[in-house]
Short mmCIF file of C-alpha atoms in Angstrom, two decimals:
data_model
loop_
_atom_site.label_atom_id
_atom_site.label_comp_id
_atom_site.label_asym_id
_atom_site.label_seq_id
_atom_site.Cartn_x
_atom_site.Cartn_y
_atom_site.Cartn_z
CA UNK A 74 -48.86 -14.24 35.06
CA UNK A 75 -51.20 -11.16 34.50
CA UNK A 76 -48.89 -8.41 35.59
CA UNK A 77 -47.98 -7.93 31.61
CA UNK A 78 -51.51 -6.75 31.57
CA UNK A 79 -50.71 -3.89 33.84
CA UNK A 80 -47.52 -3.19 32.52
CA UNK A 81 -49.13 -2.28 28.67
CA UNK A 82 -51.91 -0.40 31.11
CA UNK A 83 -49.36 1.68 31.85
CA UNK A 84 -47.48 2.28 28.94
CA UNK A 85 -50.78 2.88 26.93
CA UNK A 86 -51.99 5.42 29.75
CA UNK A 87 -48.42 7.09 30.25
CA UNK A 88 -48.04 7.59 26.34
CA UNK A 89 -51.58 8.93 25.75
CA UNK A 90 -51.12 11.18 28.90
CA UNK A 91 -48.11 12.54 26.80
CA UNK A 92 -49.34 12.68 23.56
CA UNK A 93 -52.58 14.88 24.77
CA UNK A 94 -50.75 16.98 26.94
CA UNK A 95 -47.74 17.99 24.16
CA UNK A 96 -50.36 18.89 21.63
CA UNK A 97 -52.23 20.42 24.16
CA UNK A 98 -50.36 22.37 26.42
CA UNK A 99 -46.45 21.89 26.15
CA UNK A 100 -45.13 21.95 22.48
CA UNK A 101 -41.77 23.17 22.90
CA UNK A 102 -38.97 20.47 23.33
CA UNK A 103 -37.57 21.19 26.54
CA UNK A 104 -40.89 21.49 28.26
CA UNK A 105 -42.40 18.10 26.68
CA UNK A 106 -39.27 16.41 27.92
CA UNK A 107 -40.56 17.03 31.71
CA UNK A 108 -44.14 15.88 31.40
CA UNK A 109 -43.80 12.47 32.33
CA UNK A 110 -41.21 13.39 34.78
CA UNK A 111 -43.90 15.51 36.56
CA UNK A 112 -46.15 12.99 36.62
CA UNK A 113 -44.53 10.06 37.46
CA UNK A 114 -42.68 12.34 40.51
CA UNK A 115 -46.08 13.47 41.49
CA UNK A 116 -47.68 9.67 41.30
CA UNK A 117 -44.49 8.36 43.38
CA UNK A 118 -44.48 11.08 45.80
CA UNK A 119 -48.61 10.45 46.58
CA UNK A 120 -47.86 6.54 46.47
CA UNK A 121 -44.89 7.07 49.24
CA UNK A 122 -46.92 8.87 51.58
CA UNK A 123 -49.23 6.37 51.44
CA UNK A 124 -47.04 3.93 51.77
CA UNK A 125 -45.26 5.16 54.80
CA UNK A 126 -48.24 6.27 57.08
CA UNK A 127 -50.68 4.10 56.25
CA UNK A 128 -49.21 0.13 55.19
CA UNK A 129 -45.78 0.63 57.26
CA UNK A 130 -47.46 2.97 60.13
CA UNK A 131 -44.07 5.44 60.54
CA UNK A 132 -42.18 2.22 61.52
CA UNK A 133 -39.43 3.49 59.88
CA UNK A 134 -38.54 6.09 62.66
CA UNK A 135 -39.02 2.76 65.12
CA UNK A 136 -35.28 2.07 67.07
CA UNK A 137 -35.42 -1.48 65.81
CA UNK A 138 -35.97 -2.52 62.07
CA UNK A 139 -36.53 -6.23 61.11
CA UNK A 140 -35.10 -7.68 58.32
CA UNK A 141 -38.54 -9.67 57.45
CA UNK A 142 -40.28 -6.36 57.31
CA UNK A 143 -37.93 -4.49 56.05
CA UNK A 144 -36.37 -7.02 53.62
CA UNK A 145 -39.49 -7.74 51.52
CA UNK A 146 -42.02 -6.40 48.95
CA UNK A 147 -45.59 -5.73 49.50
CA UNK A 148 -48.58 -5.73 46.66
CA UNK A 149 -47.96 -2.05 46.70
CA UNK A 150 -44.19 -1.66 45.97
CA UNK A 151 -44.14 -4.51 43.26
CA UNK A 152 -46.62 -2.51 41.11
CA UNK A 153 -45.05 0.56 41.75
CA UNK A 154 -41.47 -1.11 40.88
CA UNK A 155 -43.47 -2.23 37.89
CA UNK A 156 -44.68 1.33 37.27
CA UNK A 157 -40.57 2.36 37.49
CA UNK A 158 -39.84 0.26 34.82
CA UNK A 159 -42.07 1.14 32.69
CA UNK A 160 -42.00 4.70 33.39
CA UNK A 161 -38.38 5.58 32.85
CA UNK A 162 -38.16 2.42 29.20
CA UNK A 163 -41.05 4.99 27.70
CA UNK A 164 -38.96 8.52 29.28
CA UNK A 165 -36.11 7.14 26.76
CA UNK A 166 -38.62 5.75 23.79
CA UNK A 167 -40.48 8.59 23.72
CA UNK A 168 -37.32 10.85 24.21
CA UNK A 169 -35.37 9.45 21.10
CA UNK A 170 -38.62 10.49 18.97
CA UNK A 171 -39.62 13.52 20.14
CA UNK A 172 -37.25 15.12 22.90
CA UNK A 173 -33.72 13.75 21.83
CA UNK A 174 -32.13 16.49 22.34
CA UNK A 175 -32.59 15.93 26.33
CA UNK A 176 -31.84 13.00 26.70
CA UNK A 177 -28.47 13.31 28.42
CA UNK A 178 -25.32 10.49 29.87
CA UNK A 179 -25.84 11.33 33.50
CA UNK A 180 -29.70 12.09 34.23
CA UNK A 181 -31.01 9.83 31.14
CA UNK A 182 -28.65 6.72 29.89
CA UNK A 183 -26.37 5.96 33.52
CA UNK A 184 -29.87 7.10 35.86
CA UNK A 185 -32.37 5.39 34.13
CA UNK A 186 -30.39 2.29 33.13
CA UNK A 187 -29.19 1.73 36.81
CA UNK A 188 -32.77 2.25 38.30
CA UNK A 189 -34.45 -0.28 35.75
CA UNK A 190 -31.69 -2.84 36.50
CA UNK A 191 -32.50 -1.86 40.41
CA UNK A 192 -36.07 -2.65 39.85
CA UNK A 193 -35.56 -5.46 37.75
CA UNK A 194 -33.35 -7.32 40.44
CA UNK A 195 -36.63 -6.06 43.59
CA UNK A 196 -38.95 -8.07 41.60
CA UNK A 197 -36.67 -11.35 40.76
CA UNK A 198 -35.89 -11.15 44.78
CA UNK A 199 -39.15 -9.25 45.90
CA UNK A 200 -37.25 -7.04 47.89
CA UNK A 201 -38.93 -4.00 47.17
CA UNK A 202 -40.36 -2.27 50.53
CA UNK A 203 -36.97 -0.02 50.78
CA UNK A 204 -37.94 1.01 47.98
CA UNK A 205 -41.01 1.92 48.92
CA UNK A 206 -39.78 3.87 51.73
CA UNK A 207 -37.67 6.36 49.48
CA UNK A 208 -40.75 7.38 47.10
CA UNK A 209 -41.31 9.81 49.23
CA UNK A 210 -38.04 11.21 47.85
CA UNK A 211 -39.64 12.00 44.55
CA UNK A 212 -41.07 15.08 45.75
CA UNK A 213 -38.23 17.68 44.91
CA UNK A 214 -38.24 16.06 41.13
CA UNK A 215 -41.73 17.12 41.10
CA UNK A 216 -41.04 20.40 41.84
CA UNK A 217 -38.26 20.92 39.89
CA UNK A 218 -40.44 19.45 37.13
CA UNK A 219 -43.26 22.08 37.63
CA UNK A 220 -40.63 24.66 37.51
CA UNK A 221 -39.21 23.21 34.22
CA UNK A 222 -42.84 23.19 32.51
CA UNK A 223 -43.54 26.73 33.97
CA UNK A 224 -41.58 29.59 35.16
CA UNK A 225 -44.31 30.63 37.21
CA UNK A 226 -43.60 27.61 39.26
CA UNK A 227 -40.19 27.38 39.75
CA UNK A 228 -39.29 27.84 43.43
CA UNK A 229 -35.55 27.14 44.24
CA UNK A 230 -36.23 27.43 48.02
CA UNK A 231 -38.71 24.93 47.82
CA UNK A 232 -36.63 22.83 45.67
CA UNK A 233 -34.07 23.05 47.90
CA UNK A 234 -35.53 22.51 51.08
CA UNK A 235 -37.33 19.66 49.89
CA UNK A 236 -34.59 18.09 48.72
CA UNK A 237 -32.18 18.78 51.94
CA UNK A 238 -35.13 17.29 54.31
CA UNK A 239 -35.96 14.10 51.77
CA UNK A 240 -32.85 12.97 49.98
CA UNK A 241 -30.30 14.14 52.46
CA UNK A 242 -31.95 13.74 56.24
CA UNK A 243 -34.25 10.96 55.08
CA UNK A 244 -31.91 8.94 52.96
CA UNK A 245 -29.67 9.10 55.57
CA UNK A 246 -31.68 8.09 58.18
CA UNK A 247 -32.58 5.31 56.62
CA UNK A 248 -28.93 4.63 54.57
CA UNK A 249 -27.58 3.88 58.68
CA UNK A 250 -31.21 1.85 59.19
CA UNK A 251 -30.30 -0.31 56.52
CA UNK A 252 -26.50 -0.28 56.68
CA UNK A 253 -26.31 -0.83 60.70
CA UNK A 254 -29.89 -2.34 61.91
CA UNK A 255 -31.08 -5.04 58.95
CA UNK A 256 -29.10 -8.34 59.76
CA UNK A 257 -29.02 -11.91 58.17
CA UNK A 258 -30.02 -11.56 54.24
CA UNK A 259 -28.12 -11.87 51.79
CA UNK A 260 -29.74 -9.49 49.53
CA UNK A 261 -28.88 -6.87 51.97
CA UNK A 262 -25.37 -6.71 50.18
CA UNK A 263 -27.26 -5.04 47.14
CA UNK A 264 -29.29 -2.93 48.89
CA UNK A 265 -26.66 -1.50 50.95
CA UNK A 266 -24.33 -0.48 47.63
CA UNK A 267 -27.25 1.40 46.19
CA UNK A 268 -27.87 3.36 49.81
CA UNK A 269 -24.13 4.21 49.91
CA UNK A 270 -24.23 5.20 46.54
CA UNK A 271 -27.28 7.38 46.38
CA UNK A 272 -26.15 8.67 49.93
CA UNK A 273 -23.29 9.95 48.14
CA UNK A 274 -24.82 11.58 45.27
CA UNK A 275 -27.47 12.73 46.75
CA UNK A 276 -25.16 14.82 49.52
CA UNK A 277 -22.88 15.71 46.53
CA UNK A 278 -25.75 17.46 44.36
CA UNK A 279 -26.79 19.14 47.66
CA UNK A 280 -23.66 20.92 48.29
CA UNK A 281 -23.21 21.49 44.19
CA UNK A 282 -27.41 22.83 44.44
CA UNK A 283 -25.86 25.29 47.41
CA UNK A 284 -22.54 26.66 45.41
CA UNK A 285 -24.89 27.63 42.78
CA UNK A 286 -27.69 29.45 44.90
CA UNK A 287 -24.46 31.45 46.64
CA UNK A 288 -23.09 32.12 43.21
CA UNK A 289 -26.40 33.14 41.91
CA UNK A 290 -26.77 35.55 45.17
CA UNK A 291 -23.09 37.20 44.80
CA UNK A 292 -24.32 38.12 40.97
CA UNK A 293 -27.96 39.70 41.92
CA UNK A 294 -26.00 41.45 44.35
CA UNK A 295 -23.73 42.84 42.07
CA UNK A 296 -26.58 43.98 39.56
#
């Protein structure tokens, strides 16, 4: 009954965050567009680790999962789901005011619309601790964010080893834990679709993130 207390918490602290740090540091468009993206990647990455090492111990990489482990939420994940929400509602407010311009079908309206109706449906069934384990996932958004807000910062390499270790080793590691290991829930049917489906994207925007380094390498070559 007092979670609406941290949810306008966040929202006040994630929209003063913004407001300061557009004044103060990014004013053009494109870069104020990333700032709570780099934050909120940053937060989620931290909170994964966490997460993974210390409440679930590395039991992901155990041979047998459990679906009463596994299929559950923790006072950790709810909040964060809670964080989610609230995070990507404001990415759009905020967006249609002052970086509109950004806001785009695929990585804006479809992504964040999908991901609050995700979260919305881990908190009605508290099934939230797979989600938990793919925070860690966040981490190439964060640097891709960096690299958005400053050139200086931009490290494709990183990015893309980062992302080939996290979303495509990870997620699949655990896309067959879940798929072939959890048994006897029926909200497993849900989480399974949205492991297949991110499985698939996430392999897709791999091999599109490769075709573009090898296109960029044939062209420095050529200069």
């Amino acid at each position: 009954g007092e979670e609406w207390k941290f949810d306008l918490g966040v929202a006040a602290g994630l929209s003063l965050l913004y407001i300061v740090i557009s004044k103060l540091v990014f004013p053009a468009e494109k870069e104020r567009a990333w700032i709570l993206g780099a934050f909120s990647s940053t937060l989620c990455t931290l909170i994964g680790i966490y997460f993974c090492t210390v409440e679930m111990n590395w039991n992901i990489f155990h041979h047998s999962w459990d679906s009463k482990t596994f299929v559950n939420q923790t006072f950790t994940t709810r909040f964060t789901v809670r964080y989610f929400i609230i995070a990507n509602v404001l990415d759009v407010v905020i967006g249609l005011i002052q970086y509109r311009s950004q806001l785009f079908t695929l990585t804006t309206w479809i992504h964040h619309g999908a991901y609050v109706l995700l979260c919305v449906w881990m908190l009605k069934t508290g099934c939230s601790v797979l989600f938990g384990l793919c925070l860690i996932e966040e981490l190439p958004t964060a640097i891709m964010s960096y690299g958005r807000l400053n050139k200086r910062y931009r490290s494709d390499q990183m990015f893309g080893l980062a992302y080939f270790l996290l979303r495509v080793v990870l997620h699949t590691w655990l896309s067959y834990s879940v798929l072939f290991q959890l048994r006897d829930d029926d909200r497993l049917g849900v989480a399974r679709l949205n492991f297949v489906l991110t499985e698939f994207l996430h392999c897709h925007w791999f091999f599109e993130w490769v075709r573009q380094q090898m296109r960029l390498m044939k062209k420095n070559k050529k200069n």
